[in-house]
PDB file of C-alpha atoms in Angstrom:
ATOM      1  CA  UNK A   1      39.670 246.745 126.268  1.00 61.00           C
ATOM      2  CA  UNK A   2      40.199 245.266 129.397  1.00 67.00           C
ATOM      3  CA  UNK A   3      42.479 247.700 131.743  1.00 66.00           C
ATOM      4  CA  UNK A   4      45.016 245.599 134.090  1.00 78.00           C
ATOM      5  CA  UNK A   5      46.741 247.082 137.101  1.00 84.00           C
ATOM      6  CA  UNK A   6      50.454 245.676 137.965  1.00 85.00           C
ATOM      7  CA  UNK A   7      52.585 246.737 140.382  1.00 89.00           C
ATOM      8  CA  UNK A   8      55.988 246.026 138.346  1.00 94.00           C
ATOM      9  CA  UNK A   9      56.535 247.020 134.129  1.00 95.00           C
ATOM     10  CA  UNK A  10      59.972 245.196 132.465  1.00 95.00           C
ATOM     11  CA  UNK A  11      61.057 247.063 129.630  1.00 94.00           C
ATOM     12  CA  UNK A  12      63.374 245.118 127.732  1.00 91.00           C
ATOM     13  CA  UNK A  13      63.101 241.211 127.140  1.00 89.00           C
ATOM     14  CA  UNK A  14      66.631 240.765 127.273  1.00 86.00           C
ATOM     15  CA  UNK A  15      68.441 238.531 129.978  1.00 83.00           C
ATOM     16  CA  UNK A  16      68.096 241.159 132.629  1.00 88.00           C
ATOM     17  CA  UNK A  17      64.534 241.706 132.209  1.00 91.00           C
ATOM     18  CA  UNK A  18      64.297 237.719 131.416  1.00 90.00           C
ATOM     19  CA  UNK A  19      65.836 237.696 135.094  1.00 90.00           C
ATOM     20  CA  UNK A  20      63.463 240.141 136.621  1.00 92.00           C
ATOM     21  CA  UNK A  21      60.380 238.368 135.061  1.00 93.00           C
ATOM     22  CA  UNK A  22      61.347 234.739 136.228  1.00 92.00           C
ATOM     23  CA  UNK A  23      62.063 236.527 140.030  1.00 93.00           C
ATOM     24  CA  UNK A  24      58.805 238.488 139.949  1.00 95.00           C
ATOM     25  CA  UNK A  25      57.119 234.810 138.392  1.00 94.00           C
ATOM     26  CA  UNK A  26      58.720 232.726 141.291  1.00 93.00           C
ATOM     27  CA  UNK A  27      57.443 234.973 143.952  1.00 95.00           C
ATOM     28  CA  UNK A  28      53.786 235.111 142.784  1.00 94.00           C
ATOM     29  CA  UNK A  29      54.209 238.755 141.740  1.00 93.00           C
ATOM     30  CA  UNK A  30      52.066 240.559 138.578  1.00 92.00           C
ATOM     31  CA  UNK A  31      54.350 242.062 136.278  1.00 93.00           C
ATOM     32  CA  UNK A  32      54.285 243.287 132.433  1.00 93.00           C
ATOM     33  CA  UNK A  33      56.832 242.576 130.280  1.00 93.00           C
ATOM     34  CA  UNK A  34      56.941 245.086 126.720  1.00 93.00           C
ATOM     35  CA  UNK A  35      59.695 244.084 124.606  1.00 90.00           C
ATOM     36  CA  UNK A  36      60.044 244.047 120.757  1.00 85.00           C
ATOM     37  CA  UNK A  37      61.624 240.362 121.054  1.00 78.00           C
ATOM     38  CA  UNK A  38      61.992 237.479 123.607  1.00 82.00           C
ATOM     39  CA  UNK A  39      65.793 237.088 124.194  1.00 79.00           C
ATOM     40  CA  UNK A  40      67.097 240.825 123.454  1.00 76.00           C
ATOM     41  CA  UNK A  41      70.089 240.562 121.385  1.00 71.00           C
ATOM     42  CA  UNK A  42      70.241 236.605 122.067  1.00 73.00           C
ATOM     43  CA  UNK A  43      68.793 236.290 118.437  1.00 72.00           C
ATOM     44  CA  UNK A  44      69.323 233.623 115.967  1.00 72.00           C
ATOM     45  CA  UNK A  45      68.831 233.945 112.285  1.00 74.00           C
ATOM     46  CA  UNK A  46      65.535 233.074 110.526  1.00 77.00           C
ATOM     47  CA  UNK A  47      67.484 230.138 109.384  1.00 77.00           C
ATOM     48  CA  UNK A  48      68.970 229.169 112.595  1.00 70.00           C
ATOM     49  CA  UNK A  49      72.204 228.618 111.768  1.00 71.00           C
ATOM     50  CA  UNK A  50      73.717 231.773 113.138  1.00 69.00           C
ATOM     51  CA  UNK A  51      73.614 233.224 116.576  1.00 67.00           C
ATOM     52  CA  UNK A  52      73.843 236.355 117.077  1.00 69.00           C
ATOM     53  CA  UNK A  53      73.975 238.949 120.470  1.00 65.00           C
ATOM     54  CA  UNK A  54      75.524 237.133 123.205  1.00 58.00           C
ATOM     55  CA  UNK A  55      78.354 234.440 122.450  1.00 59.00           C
ATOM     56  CA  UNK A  56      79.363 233.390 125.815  1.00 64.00           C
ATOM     57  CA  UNK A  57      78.472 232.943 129.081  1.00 67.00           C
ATOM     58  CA  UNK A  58      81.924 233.124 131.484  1.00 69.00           C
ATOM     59  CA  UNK A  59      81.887 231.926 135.338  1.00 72.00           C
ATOM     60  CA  UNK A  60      82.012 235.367 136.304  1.00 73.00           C
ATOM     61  CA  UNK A  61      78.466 235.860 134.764  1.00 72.00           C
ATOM     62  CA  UNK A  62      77.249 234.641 138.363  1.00 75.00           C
ATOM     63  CA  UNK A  63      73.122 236.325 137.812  1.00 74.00           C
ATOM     64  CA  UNK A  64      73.512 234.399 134.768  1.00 72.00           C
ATOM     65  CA  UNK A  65      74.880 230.750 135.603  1.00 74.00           C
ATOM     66  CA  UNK A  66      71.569 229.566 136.543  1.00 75.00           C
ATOM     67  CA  UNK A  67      69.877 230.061 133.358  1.00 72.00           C
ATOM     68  CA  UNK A  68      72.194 228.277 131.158  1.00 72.00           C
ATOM     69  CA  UNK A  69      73.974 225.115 130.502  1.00 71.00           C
ATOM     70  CA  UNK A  70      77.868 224.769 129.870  1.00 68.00           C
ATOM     71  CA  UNK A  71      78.532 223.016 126.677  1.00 68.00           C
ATOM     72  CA  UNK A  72      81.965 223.574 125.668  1.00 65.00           C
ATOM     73  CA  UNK A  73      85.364 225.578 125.690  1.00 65.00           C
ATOM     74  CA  UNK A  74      85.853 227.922 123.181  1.00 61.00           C
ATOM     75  CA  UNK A  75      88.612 227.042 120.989  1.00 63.00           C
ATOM     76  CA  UNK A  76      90.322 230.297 119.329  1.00 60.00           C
ATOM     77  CA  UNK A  77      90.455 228.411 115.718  1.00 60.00           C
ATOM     78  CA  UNK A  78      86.833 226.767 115.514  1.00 61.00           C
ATOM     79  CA  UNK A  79      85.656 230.807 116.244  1.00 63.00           C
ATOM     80  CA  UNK A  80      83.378 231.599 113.235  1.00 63.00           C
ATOM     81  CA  UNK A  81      82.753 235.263 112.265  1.00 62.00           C
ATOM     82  CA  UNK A  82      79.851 236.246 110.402  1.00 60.00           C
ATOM     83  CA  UNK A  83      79.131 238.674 107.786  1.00 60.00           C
ATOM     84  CA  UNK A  84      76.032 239.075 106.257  1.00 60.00           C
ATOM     85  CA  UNK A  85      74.915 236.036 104.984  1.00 65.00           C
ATOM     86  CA  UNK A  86      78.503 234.397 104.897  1.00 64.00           C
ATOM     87  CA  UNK A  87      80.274 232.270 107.477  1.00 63.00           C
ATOM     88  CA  UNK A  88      84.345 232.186 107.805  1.00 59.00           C
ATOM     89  CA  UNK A  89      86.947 230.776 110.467  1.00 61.00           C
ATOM     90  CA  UNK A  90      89.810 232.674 112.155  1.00 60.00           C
ATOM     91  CA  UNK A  91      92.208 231.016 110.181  1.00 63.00           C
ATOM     92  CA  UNK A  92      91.211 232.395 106.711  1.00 63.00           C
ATOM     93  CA  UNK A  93      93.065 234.095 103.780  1.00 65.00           C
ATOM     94  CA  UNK A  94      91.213 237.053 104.321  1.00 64.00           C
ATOM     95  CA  UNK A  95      92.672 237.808 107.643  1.00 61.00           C
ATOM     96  CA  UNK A  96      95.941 237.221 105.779  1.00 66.00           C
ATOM     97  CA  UNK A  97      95.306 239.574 103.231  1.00 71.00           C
ATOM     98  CA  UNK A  98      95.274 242.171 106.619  1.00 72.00           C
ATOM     99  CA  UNK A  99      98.131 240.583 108.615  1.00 72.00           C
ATOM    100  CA  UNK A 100      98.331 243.431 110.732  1.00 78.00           C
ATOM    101  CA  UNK A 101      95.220 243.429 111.847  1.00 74.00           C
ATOM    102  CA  UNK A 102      94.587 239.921 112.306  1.00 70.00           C
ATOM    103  CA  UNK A 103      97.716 239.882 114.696  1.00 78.00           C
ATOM    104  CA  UNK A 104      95.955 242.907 116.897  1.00 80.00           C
ATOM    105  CA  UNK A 105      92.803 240.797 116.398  1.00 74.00           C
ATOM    106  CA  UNK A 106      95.225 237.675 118.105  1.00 76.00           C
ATOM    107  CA  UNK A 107      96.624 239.864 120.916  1.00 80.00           C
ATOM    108  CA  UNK A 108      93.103 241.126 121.560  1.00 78.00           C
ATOM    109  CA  UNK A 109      92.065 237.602 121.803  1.00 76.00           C
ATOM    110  CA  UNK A 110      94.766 236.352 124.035  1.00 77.00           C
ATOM    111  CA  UNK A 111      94.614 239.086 126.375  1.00 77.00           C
ATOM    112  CA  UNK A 112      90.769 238.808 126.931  1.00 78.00           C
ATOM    113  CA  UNK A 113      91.096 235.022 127.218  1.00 76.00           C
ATOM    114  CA  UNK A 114      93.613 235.694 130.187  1.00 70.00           C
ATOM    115  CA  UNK A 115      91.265 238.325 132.246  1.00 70.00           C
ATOM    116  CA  UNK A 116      88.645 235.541 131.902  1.00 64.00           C
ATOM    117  CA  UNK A 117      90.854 232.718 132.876  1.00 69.00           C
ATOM    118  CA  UNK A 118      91.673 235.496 136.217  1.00 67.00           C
ATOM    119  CA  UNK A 119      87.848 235.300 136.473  1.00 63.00           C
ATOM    120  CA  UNK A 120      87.066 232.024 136.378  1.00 61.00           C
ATOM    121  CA  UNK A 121      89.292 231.234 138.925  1.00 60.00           C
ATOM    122  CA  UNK A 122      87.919 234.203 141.430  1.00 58.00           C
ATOM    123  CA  UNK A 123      84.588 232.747 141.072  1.00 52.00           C
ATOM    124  CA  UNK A 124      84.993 229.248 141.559  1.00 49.00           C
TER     125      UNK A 124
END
């Protein structure tokens, strides 16, 4: 087995460690990077129909920005939720079977979208 000395280990494949690899790469540094899977808990199914981990990328995610590319708004009612293997919208009869709840679920929703709105502005 051939033994390697680096100065820097990454645990952690994730967008951090993603991060800290591409820096290290860009500046001609050795590094190792150990991780279980490329992307952390930016995962997509085998099938690739469903992502999974990370949804959304805000413009307060500044270390982030230049690693990704904008595609589109999200629009409370095209939101799909996933559930083991099945797929369903926001607007759904089983959310009105638990009106309650998918009225907190709303609020929640609303009240997030305004701190990122607050965000988006303070980073522009």
């Amino acid at each position: 087995m051939v033994q390697k000395e680096v100065e820097t280990i990454i645990v952690g494949g994730g967008i951090a460690g993603l991060g800290c690899a591409r820096t290290l790469q860009d500046n001609n540094r050795p590094f190792l990077l150990i991780t279980e899977n490329v992307g952390g808990r930016i995962l997509t199914s085998k099938d690739r129909k469903v992502n999974y981990g990370a949804y959304y990328v805000g413009n307060d995610y500044t270390n982030v920005l230049k690693y990704v590319e904008k595609k589109r708004i999200l629009v409370p009612l095209g939101v799909e939720f996933h559930r083991r293997d099945r797929g369903y919208f926001l607007l759904n009869y089983r959310f009105l079977l638990n009106f309650r709840q998918f009225l907190r679920l709303m609020f929640y929703y609303y009240e997030n979208l305004k701190f990122i709105i607050k965000s988006s502005k303070k980073s522009v």
